[in-house]
Amino acid sequence: MTTRSAVITGLGKALPRRKVSNDDLSQWVDTSDEWIRSHTGIENRYLVSGDESCSSLAIEASRAALKNAGIDPEDIGMVVAATSTPDYKSFPSTASLIQEGLGIPAAGAFDLAAACSGFAYGLETARSFINAGSCDHVLVVGAEVLSSIVNWKDRNTCVLFGDGAGAAVVSVSSASVSSTEEERGLQFSRMRSEGSGWDALIVKAGGSRFPLTSESIEKVENPGDLYLAMDGRRVYEFAVRVICETITELMDTAGISKDELDWIVPHQANYRIIQAASKRLGIPLNRFFMNVQHYGNTSAATIPMALHDMSEQNLLKKDQKIITVGFGGGLSYGGNYIVW
Ligand code: UT7
């Protein structure tokens, strides 16, 4: 049987030049290295400066992923950019800027808005394009400049986030698969949303509901409404619950036990969230890949950056069973089941 399965063939990452440690941050925010480490596991993050932008990071990560995949940029049929912090609020899409930066005029391009779950949604989107025969190679990018929307006066949130980009080339694999041999690549996904939690993670002003004009900005009663606001405890409880549900559901569909799962690649928001999920699921913590200590929470970029770092560290091996799981604003969540 010949199938059009979708396989990740290349990974790339890009970080801003400026590295900011917890100690650096405590120079301008009332916080401490001790608090940030003990409550989140984060030690450093990278923040844009100068001419760095969401699209410039995305293009750099994409070039690295294309090189890693060993394909020509012109082979890309579709660019999917998962981001909540595009260069421009409405249009052009950041995906169009990536397309222009890579010089691939024949490709389609669009942004995907699913907050921190964006990359998991993006992989499933790529798989669908490939399965349907619309494209042979899809570029999925998670890129964020969260420093542009965090409230630097709110220590509850600003210490958590960072900027960065990760990219994956998803390609068709027309390998012949015998009935006894397991198919490799992206197998299936679970995409979910809990819209009842829409206000738990929100930037209130600046959209069409509260447009920002020179007049309206004067009338904003709470300056925090201009920035990212989060009910941390609510998001924490949601995160632990949906990580467990998503992993359990994906394992059940795959027909595998906890012991057969090689890696879980979770959205990197907070070390304690992952610890709690590991305990609740009864899956050892060392099977959850974590790099939140180095970059903070880069929203849609965390999962591709994690996959990239795993690849660099030679942790990804053929036939491994891997689950990705994302969660965040929306409240969206979801995950992918991959046989590497
Ligand atoms: O991509 C998804 C995005 N979001 C998340 O994943 C976040 C989910 N939530 C969390 O990770 C946690 O709820 C936080 C890390 C945000 C907060 O941790 P917590 O253990 O729930 O802390 P808390 O909100 O209960 O705050 C405890 C104390 C408070 O002091 P008081 O009122 O008890 O005196 C805060 O004012 O810690 C204080 N605090 C800080 N202190 C020093 C809050 N932020 C800071 C800070 N530095 N940066």
CSV table of C-alpha atoms and ligand atoms in Angstrom, one decimal:
chain,number,residue,atom,x,y,z
A,1,MET,CA,0.0,0.0,0.0
A,2,THR,CA,1.4,3.5,-0.9
A,3,THR,CA,0.3,6.2,1.5
A,4,ARG,CA,1.0,10.0,1.5
A,5,SER,CA,2.2,10.2,5.1
A,6,ALA,CA,3.6,13.4,6.5
A,7,VAL,CA,7.1,13.3,8.0
A,8,ILE,CA,9.1,16.1,9.7
A,9,THR,CA,12.2,16.3,7.6
A,10,GLY,CA,13.9,19.4,8.9
A,11,LEU,CA,14.0,21.6,12.1
A,12,GLY,CA,15.3,25.1,12.8
A,13,LYS,CA,15.5,27.6,15.6
A,14,ALA,CA,16.2,31.3,15.9
A,15,LEU,CA,16.7,33.4,19.0
A,16,PRO,CA,17.2,37.2,19.5
A,17,ARG,CA,20.7,38.4,20.1
A,18,ARG,CA,19.9,39.7,23.6
A,19,LYS,CA,19.9,37.2,26.4
A,20,VAL,CA,18.2,38.3,29.7
A,21,SER,CA,18.8,36.4,32.9
A,22,ASN,CA,16.5,36.5,36.0
A,23,ASP,CA,19.1,38.7,37.7
A,24,ASP,CA,19.0,41.1,34.7
A,25,LEU,CA,15.3,41.2,34.9
A,26,SER,CA,15.3,41.9,38.7
A,27,GLN,CA,17.1,45.2,37.8
A,28,TRP,CA,13.9,46.6,36.4
A,29,VAL,CA,11.1,44.4,37.8
A,30,ASP,CA,10.4,43.7,41.5
A,31,THR,CA,11.3,40.1,41.4
A,32,SER,CA,14.2,37.7,42.1
A,33,ASP,CA,16.1,34.8,40.5
A,34,GLU,CA,15.0,32.7,43.4
A,35,TRP,CA,11.2,33.4,42.9
A,36,ILE,CA,11.3,32.9,39.2
A,37,ARG,CA,13.3,29.6,39.3
A,38,SER,CA,11.3,28.1,42.2
A,39,HIS,CA,7.9,29.0,40.7
A,40,THR,CA,8.6,28.4,37.0
A,41,GLY,CA,12.0,26.8,36.4
A,42,ILE,CA,13.0,29.7,34.1
A,43,GLU,CA,16.6,31.0,34.2
A,44,ASN,CA,16.9,33.0,31.0
A,45,ARG,CA,15.0,34.3,28.1
A,46,TYR,CA,15.9,36.1,24.9
A,47,LEU,CA,14.3,39.5,23.9
A,48,VAL,CA,14.3,41.2,20.6
A,49,SER,CA,16.3,44.4,20.1
A,50,GLY,CA,17.2,46.7,17.1
A,51,ASP,CA,15.7,45.5,13.9
A,52,GLU,CA,14.7,42.0,15.1
A,53,SER,CA,11.1,41.1,14.6
A,54,CYS,CA,8.7,38.1,14.6
A,55,SER,CA,9.2,37.7,10.8
A,56,SER,CA,13.0,38.1,11.0
A,57,LEU,CA,13.2,35.3,13.6
A,58,ALA,CA,10.8,33.2,11.7
A,59,ILE,CA,12.8,33.6,8.4
A,60,GLU,CA,16.0,32.7,10.2
A,61,ALA,CA,14.5,29.6,11.8
A,62,SER,CA,12.9,28.6,8.4
A,63,ARG,CA,16.2,28.9,6.5
A,64,ALA,CA,17.8,26.6,9.1
A,65,ALA,CA,14.9,24.1,8.8
A,66,LEU,CA,15.1,24.0,5.0
A,67,LYS,CA,18.8,23.5,5.2
A,68,ASN,CA,18.3,20.7,7.7
A,69,ALA,CA,15.6,19.1,5.4
A,70,GLY,CA,18.0,19.4,2.4
A,71,ILE,CA,15.3,20.8,0.2
A,72,ASP,CA,15.1,23.9,-2.0
A,73,PRO,CA,13.0,26.7,-0.6
A,74,GLU,CA,11.0,26.7,-3.9
A,75,ASP,CA,9.8,23.2,-3.0
A,76,ILE,CA,7.6,24.6,-0.2
A,77,GLY,CA,4.0,24.7,-1.3
A,78,MET,CA,2.5,26.3,1.9
A,79,VAL,CA,3.8,28.4,4.7
A,80,VAL,CA,1.9,28.2,8.0
A,81,ALA,CA,2.9,30.7,10.6
A,82,ALA,CA,1.6,30.2,14.1
A,83,THR,CA,1.9,33.4,16.1
A,84,SER,CA,0.0,35.7,18.4
A,85,THR,CA,2.5,38.5,17.9
A,86,PRO,CA,2.7,39.1,14.1
A,87,ASP,CA,4.7,42.0,12.8
A,88,TYR,CA,1.5,43.7,11.7
A,89,LYS,CA,-1.8,43.6,13.6
A,90,SER,CA,-4.2,42.7,10.8
A,91,PHE,CA,-2.3,42.3,7.6
A,92,PRO,CA,0.0,41.3,5.9
A,93,SER,CA,0.3,38.0,7.6
A,94,THR,CA,3.7,37.1,9.0
A,95,ALA,CA,3.5,34.0,6.8
A,96,SER,CA,3.5,36.3,3.7
A,97,LEU,CA,6.6,38.1,5.1
A,98,ILE,CA,8.3,34.7,5.6
A,99,GLN,CA,7.4,33.7,2.0
A,100,GLU,CA,8.9,37.0,0.7
A,101,GLY,CA,12.0,36.6,2.9
A,102,LEU,CA,12.6,33.1,1.6
A,103,GLY,CA,11.9,34.1,-2.0
A,104,ILE,CA,9.2,31.5,-2.8
A,105,PRO,CA,6.5,33.4,-4.7
A,106,ALA,CA,4.7,30.2,-5.7
A,107,ALA,CA,3.9,29.1,-2.1
A,108,GLY,CA,0.6,29.8,-0.3
A,109,ALA,CA,1.0,31.5,3.1
A,110,PHE,CA,-1.3,32.2,6.1
A,111,ASP,CA,-1.1,32.8,9.8
A,112,LEU,CA,-2.7,30.5,12.3
A,113,ALA,CA,-4.0,32.0,15.6
A,114,ALA,CA,-4.2,29.3,18.3
A,115,ALA,CA,-1.9,31.0,20.9
A,116,CYS,CA,0.5,28.6,22.5
A,117,SER,CA,-1.2,25.6,20.8
A,118,GLY,CA,-0.5,27.1,17.4
A,119,PHE,CA,2.4,24.8,16.4
A,120,ALA,CA,0.4,21.6,17.3
A,121,TYR,CA,-2.5,22.9,15.2
A,122,GLY,CA,0.0,23.8,12.5
A,123,LEU,CA,1.4,20.3,12.3
A,124,GLU,CA,-2.0,18.9,11.9
A,125,THR,CA,-2.8,21.5,9.2
A,126,ALA,CA,0.4,20.4,7.3
A,127,ARG,CA,-0.5,16.7,7.7
A,128,SER,CA,-4.0,17.5,6.2
A,129,PHE,CA,-2.5,19.4,3.2
A,130,ILE,CA,-0.1,16.5,2.5
A,131,ASN,CA,-2.6,13.7,3.0
A,132,ALA,CA,-5.0,15.5,0.7
A,133,GLY,CA,-2.3,15.8,-2.0
A,134,SER,CA,-2.4,19.7,-2.0
A,135,CYS,CA,1.3,20.0,-1.2
A,136,ASP,CA,4.4,17.9,-0.9
A,137,HIS,CA,6.2,20.1,1.5
A,138,VAL,CA,4.7,22.5,4.1
A,139,LEU,CA,6.7,24.9,6.3
A,140,VAL,CA,5.3,25.2,9.8
A,141,VAL,CA,6.7,28.0,11.9
A,142,GLY,CA,6.0,29.0,15.5
A,143,ALA,CA,7.3,32.6,16.0
A,144,GLU,CA,6.7,35.1,18.8
A,145,VAL,CA,7.8,38.5,20.1
A,146,LEU,CA,5.9,38.3,23.3
A,147,SER,CA,8.0,41.1,24.8
A,148,SER,CA,5.9,43.4,22.5
A,149,ILE,CA,2.7,42.5,24.4
A,150,VAL,CA,3.7,41.8,28.0
A,151,ASN,CA,3.1,44.3,30.7
A,152,TRP,CA,6.6,45.1,32.0
A,153,LYS,CA,5.0,46.6,35.1
A,154,ASP,CA,3.2,43.3,36.0
A,155,ARG,CA,5.7,40.9,37.7
A,156,ASN,CA,3.0,38.2,37.7
A,157,THR,CA,3.4,37.8,33.9
A,158,CYS,CA,6.4,39.6,32.5
A,159,VAL,CA,9.0,37.2,34.0
A,160,LEU,CA,7.4,34.2,32.3
A,161,PHE,CA,7.8,35.0,28.6
A,162,GLY,CA,10.5,35.3,25.9
A,163,ASP,CA,10.9,35.8,22.2
A,164,GLY,CA,12.0,33.2,19.6
A,165,ALA,CA,11.1,31.1,16.6
A,166,GLY,CA,11.1,27.4,15.6
A,167,ALA,CA,10.3,25.9,12.2
A,168,ALA,CA,9.6,22.5,10.8
A,169,VAL,CA,9.6,21.2,7.2
A,170,VAL,CA,6.8,18.6,6.9
A,171,SER,CA,7.2,16.5,3.8
A,172,VAL,CA,5.3,13.8,2.0
A,173,SER,CA,6.7,10.3,2.4
A,174,SER,CA,5.5,8.0,-0.3
A,175,ALA,CA,7.2,5.0,1.2
A,176,SER,CA,5.5,1.7,0.7
A,177,VAL,CA,4.2,0.5,4.0
A,178,SER,CA,3.6,-3.2,4.4
A,179,SER,CA,0.7,-4.3,6.6
A,180,THR,CA,3.2,-5.5,9.3
A,181,GLU,CA,5.4,-2.4,9.2
A,182,GLU,CA,4.2,0.6,11.1
A,183,GLU,CA,3.8,3.8,9.2
A,184,ARG,CA,6.2,6.6,10.2
A,185,GLY,CA,5.5,10.4,10.6
A,186,LEU,CA,2.6,12.4,11.9
A,187,GLN,CA,-0.1,9.9,12.6
A,188,PHE,CA,-3.0,11.9,14.0
A,189,SER,CA,-3.8,14.8,16.3
A,190,ARG,CA,-6.3,16.0,18.8
A,191,MET,CA,-7.2,19.7,18.5
A,192,ARG,CA,-9.5,21.2,21.2
A,193,SER,CA,-10.6,24.5,22.6
A,194,GLU,CA,-12.3,25.5,25.8
A,195,GLY,CA,-13.8,28.8,24.7
A,196,SER,CA,-15.4,29.3,28.1
A,197,GLY,CA,-12.0,30.3,29.4
A,198,TRP,CA,-11.5,33.1,26.7
A,199,ASP,CA,-10.8,35.7,29.4
A,200,ALA,CA,-8.2,33.8,31.3
A,201,LEU,CA,-5.4,34.8,28.9
A,202,ILE,CA,-6.2,38.0,27.0
A,203,VAL,CA,-5.0,41.2,25.5
A,204,LYS,CA,-8.2,43.3,25.9
A,205,ALA,CA,-7.5,46.4,23.8
A,206,GLY,CA,-6.3,46.7,20.2
A,207,GLY,CA,-8.7,44.4,18.5
A,208,SER,CA,-11.9,45.4,16.7
A,209,ARG,CA,-13.9,45.2,20.0
A,210,PHE,CA,-11.7,47.9,21.6
A,211,PRO,CA,-9.8,49.6,18.7
A,212,LEU,CA,-6.9,51.7,19.7
A,213,THR,CA,-7.1,55.2,18.4
A,214,SER,CA,-5.4,58.4,19.8
A,215,GLU,CA,-8.8,59.2,21.4
A,216,SER,CA,-9.7,55.8,22.8
A,217,ILE,CA,-6.3,55.2,24.3
A,218,GLU,CA,-6.8,58.3,26.5
A,219,LYS,CA,-10.0,56.6,27.9
A,220,VAL,CA,-8.5,53.3,28.8
A,221,GLU,CA,-9.1,53.1,32.5
A,222,ASN,CA,-6.8,50.2,33.2
A,223,PRO,CA,-3.5,50.5,31.5
A,224,GLY,CA,-3.0,46.7,31.9
A,225,ASP,CA,-5.8,46.3,29.3
A,226,LEU,CA,-3.2,47.3,26.6
A,227,TYR,CA,-1.1,44.2,27.4
A,228,LEU,CA,-1.2,40.5,28.0
A,229,ALA,CA,-3.2,39.7,31.2
A,230,MET,CA,-3.5,36.3,32.7
A,231,ASP,CA,-5.3,34.5,35.5
A,232,GLY,CA,-2.3,32.4,36.4
A,233,ARG,CA,-3.9,30.0,38.7
A,234,ARG,CA,-6.8,29.3,36.4
A,235,VAL,CA,-4.4,28.7,33.4
A,236,TYR,CA,-2.2,26.5,35.6
A,237,GLU,CA,-5.1,24.2,36.6
A,238,PHE,CA,-6.5,24.1,33.0
A,239,ALA,CA,-3.0,23.3,31.7
A,240,VAL,CA,-2.4,20.3,34.0
A,241,ARG,CA,-5.8,18.9,33.3
A,242,VAL,CA,-5.7,19.2,29.5
A,243,ILE,CA,-2.1,17.9,29.2
A,244,CYS,CA,-3.2,14.7,31.0
A,245,GLU,CA,-6.4,14.4,29.0
A,246,THR,CA,-4.6,15.0,25.6
A,247,ILE,CA,-1.8,12.5,26.3
A,248,THR,CA,-4.2,9.9,27.6
A,249,GLU,CA,-6.5,10.3,24.5
A,250,LEU,CA,-3.6,10.2,22.0
A,251,MET,CA,-2.1,7.1,23.7
A,252,ASP,CA,-5.5,5.4,23.7
A,253,THR,CA,-6.0,6.1,20.0
A,254,ALA,CA,-2.5,4.9,19.2
A,255,GLY,CA,-3.2,1.8,21.2
A,256,ILE,CA,0.0,2.2,23.2
A,257,SER,CA,0.8,2.1,26.9
A,258,LYS,CA,2.7,4.7,29.0
A,259,ASP,CA,5.8,2.5,28.9
A,260,GLU,CA,5.8,2.4,25.1
A,261,LEU,CA,5.9,6.2,24.8
A,262,ASP,CA,9.4,7.5,24.2
A,263,TRP,CA,9.0,11.3,24.5
A,264,ILE,CA,6.4,13.8,25.4
A,265,VAL,CA,7.2,17.3,24.0
A,266,PRO,CA,5.0,19.7,26.0
A,267,HIS,CA,4.5,23.4,25.5
A,268,GLN,CA,7.2,25.0,27.6
A,269,ALA,CA,5.4,27.3,30.0
A,270,ASN,CA,6.4,26.3,33.5
A,271,TYR,CA,8.4,23.4,34.9
A,272,ARG,CA,5.9,22.9,37.7
A,273,ILE,CA,3.0,22.4,35.3
A,274,ILE,CA,5.0,19.5,33.7
A,275,GLN,CA,6.0,18.1,37.1
A,276,ALA,CA,2.3,18.1,38.1
A,277,ALA,CA,1.2,16.4,34.8
A,278,SER,CA,3.9,13.8,35.1
A,279,LYS,CA,2.8,12.9,38.6
A,280,ARG,CA,-0.9,12.8,37.7
A,281,LEU,CA,-0.2,10.6,34.6
A,282,GLY,CA,2.3,8.3,36.4
A,283,ILE,CA,4.8,8.9,33.5
A,284,PRO,CA,8.4,9.6,34.7
A,285,LEU,CA,9.5,13.3,34.4
A,286,ASN,CA,12.5,12.3,32.4
A,287,ARG,CA,10.2,11.4,29.5
A,288,PHE,CA,9.0,15.0,29.2
A,289,PHE,CA,11.5,17.0,27.3
A,290,MET,CA,12.1,20.4,28.9
A,291,ASN,CA,14.1,23.5,27.9
A,292,VAL,CA,12.0,26.2,29.5
A,293,GLN,CA,14.9,27.1,31.7
A,294,HIS,CA,16.8,28.5,28.7
A,295,TYR,CA,14.1,30.5,26.8
A,296,GLY,CA,11.1,31.1,29.1
A,297,ASN,CA,7.6,30.7,27.5
A,298,THR,CA,7.8,31.6,23.8
A,299,SER,CA,4.2,30.5,23.1
A,300,ALA,CA,3.8,29.0,19.6
A,301,ALA,CA,7.6,28.7,19.3
A,302,THR,CA,8.2,26.4,22.3
A,303,ILE,CA,7.4,23.0,20.7
A,304,PRO,CA,9.4,23.5,17.4
A,305,MET,CA,12.3,24.9,19.4
A,306,ALA,CA,12.1,21.9,21.8
A,307,LEU,CA,12.1,19.4,18.8
A,308,HIS,CA,15.0,21.3,17.3
A,309,ASP,CA,17.0,21.1,20.6
A,310,MET,CA,16.1,17.4,20.9
A,311,SER,CA,17.4,16.8,17.4
A,312,GLU,CA,20.6,18.7,18.1
A,313,GLN,CA,21.1,16.6,21.3
A,314,ASN,CA,20.6,13.4,19.2
A,315,LEU,CA,17.6,12.4,21.3
A,316,LEU,CA,15.3,11.7,18.4
A,317,LYS,CA,15.6,8.2,16.9
A,318,LYS,CA,13.8,6.4,14.2
A,319,ASP,CA,10.6,4.6,15.2
A,320,GLN,CA,10.3,6.5,18.6
A,321,LYS,CA,6.8,7.2,19.7
A,322,ILE,CA,6.4,10.9,20.5
A,323,ILE,CA,3.5,13.0,21.7
A,324,THR,CA,3.5,16.8,21.5
A,325,VAL,CA,1.0,18.8,23.6
A,326,GLY,CA,0.2,22.5,23.5
A,327,PHE,CA,-2.1,24.6,25.6
A,328,GLY,CA,-2.8,28.3,26.0
A,329,GLY,CA,-5.0,31.3,25.1
A,330,GLY,CA,-8.4,30.5,23.8
A,331,LEU,CA,-8.3,28.4,25.9
A,332,SER,CA,-6.9,26.2,23.1
A,333,TYR,CA,-5.1,22.9,23.5
A,334,GLY,CA,-4.1,19.9,21.5
A,335,GLY,CA,-1.4,17.5,20.6
A,336,ASN,CA,0.1,15.3,17.9
A,337,TYR,CA,1.1,11.7,17.8
A,338,ILE,CA,4.3,11.1,15.8
A,339,VAL,CA,6.3,8.0,15.0
A,340,TRP,CA,9.7,9.5,14.3
B,1,UT7,O1,1.4,29.5,27.8
B,1,UT7,C1,0.5,29.4,28.9
B,1,UT7,C2,0.7,30.6,29.7
B,1,UT7,N1,0.6,30.6,31.0
B,1,UT7,C3,1.0,29.7,32.0
B,1,UT7,O2,1.3,28.6,31.7
B,1,UT7,C4,1.0,30.1,33.4
B,1,UT7,C5,0.2,29.2,34.3
B,1,UT7,N2,0.3,29.7,35.7
B,1,UT7,C6,1.5,29.6,36.4
B,1,UT7,O3,2.5,29.1,35.9
B,1,UT7,C7,1.5,30.1,37.8
B,1,UT7,O4,0.2,30.3,38.3
B,1,UT7,C8,2.4,31.4,38.0
B,1,UT7,C9,3.9,31.0,37.7
B,1,UT7,C10,1.9,32.4,37.0
B,1,UT7,C11,2.3,31.9,39.4
B,1,UT7,O5,2.7,30.9,40.3
B,1,UT7,P1,1.9,30.7,41.7
B,1,UT7,O6,2.7,29.7,42.5
B,1,UT7,O7,0.5,30.4,41.4
B,1,UT7,O8,2.1,32.1,42.4
B,1,UT7,P2,0.9,33.1,42.9
B,1,UT7,O9,0.2,33.7,41.8
B,1,UT7,O10,0.1,32.3,43.9
B,1,UT7,O11,1.7,34.2,43.6
B,1,UT7,C12,2.4,34.0,44.9
B,1,UT7,C13,3.1,35.2,45.3
B,1,UT7,C14,2.2,36.5,45.4
B,1,UT7,O12,2.6,37.2,46.5
B,1,UT7,P3,1.5,37.3,47.8
B,1,UT7,O13,0.3,37.9,47.2
B,1,UT7,O14,1.3,35.9,48.2
B,1,UT7,O15,2.3,38.1,48.7
B,1,UT7,C15,2.7,37.3,44.2
B,1,UT7,O16,2.5,38.7,44.4
B,1,UT7,O17,4.2,35.5,44.5
B,1,UT7,C16,4.1,36.9,44.1
B,1,UT7,N3,4.7,37.1,42.8
B,1,UT7,C17,6.0,37.4,42.6
B,1,UT7,N4,7.1,37.6,43.5
B,1,UT7,C18,8.3,37.8,42.9
B,1,UT7,C19,4.1,36.9,41.6
B,1,UT7,N5,5.0,37.1,40.6
B,1,UT7,C20,6.2,37.4,41.2
B,1,UT7,C21,7.5,37.6,40.7
B,1,UT7,N6,8.5,37.8,41.6
B,1,UT7,N7,7.8,37.7,39.4
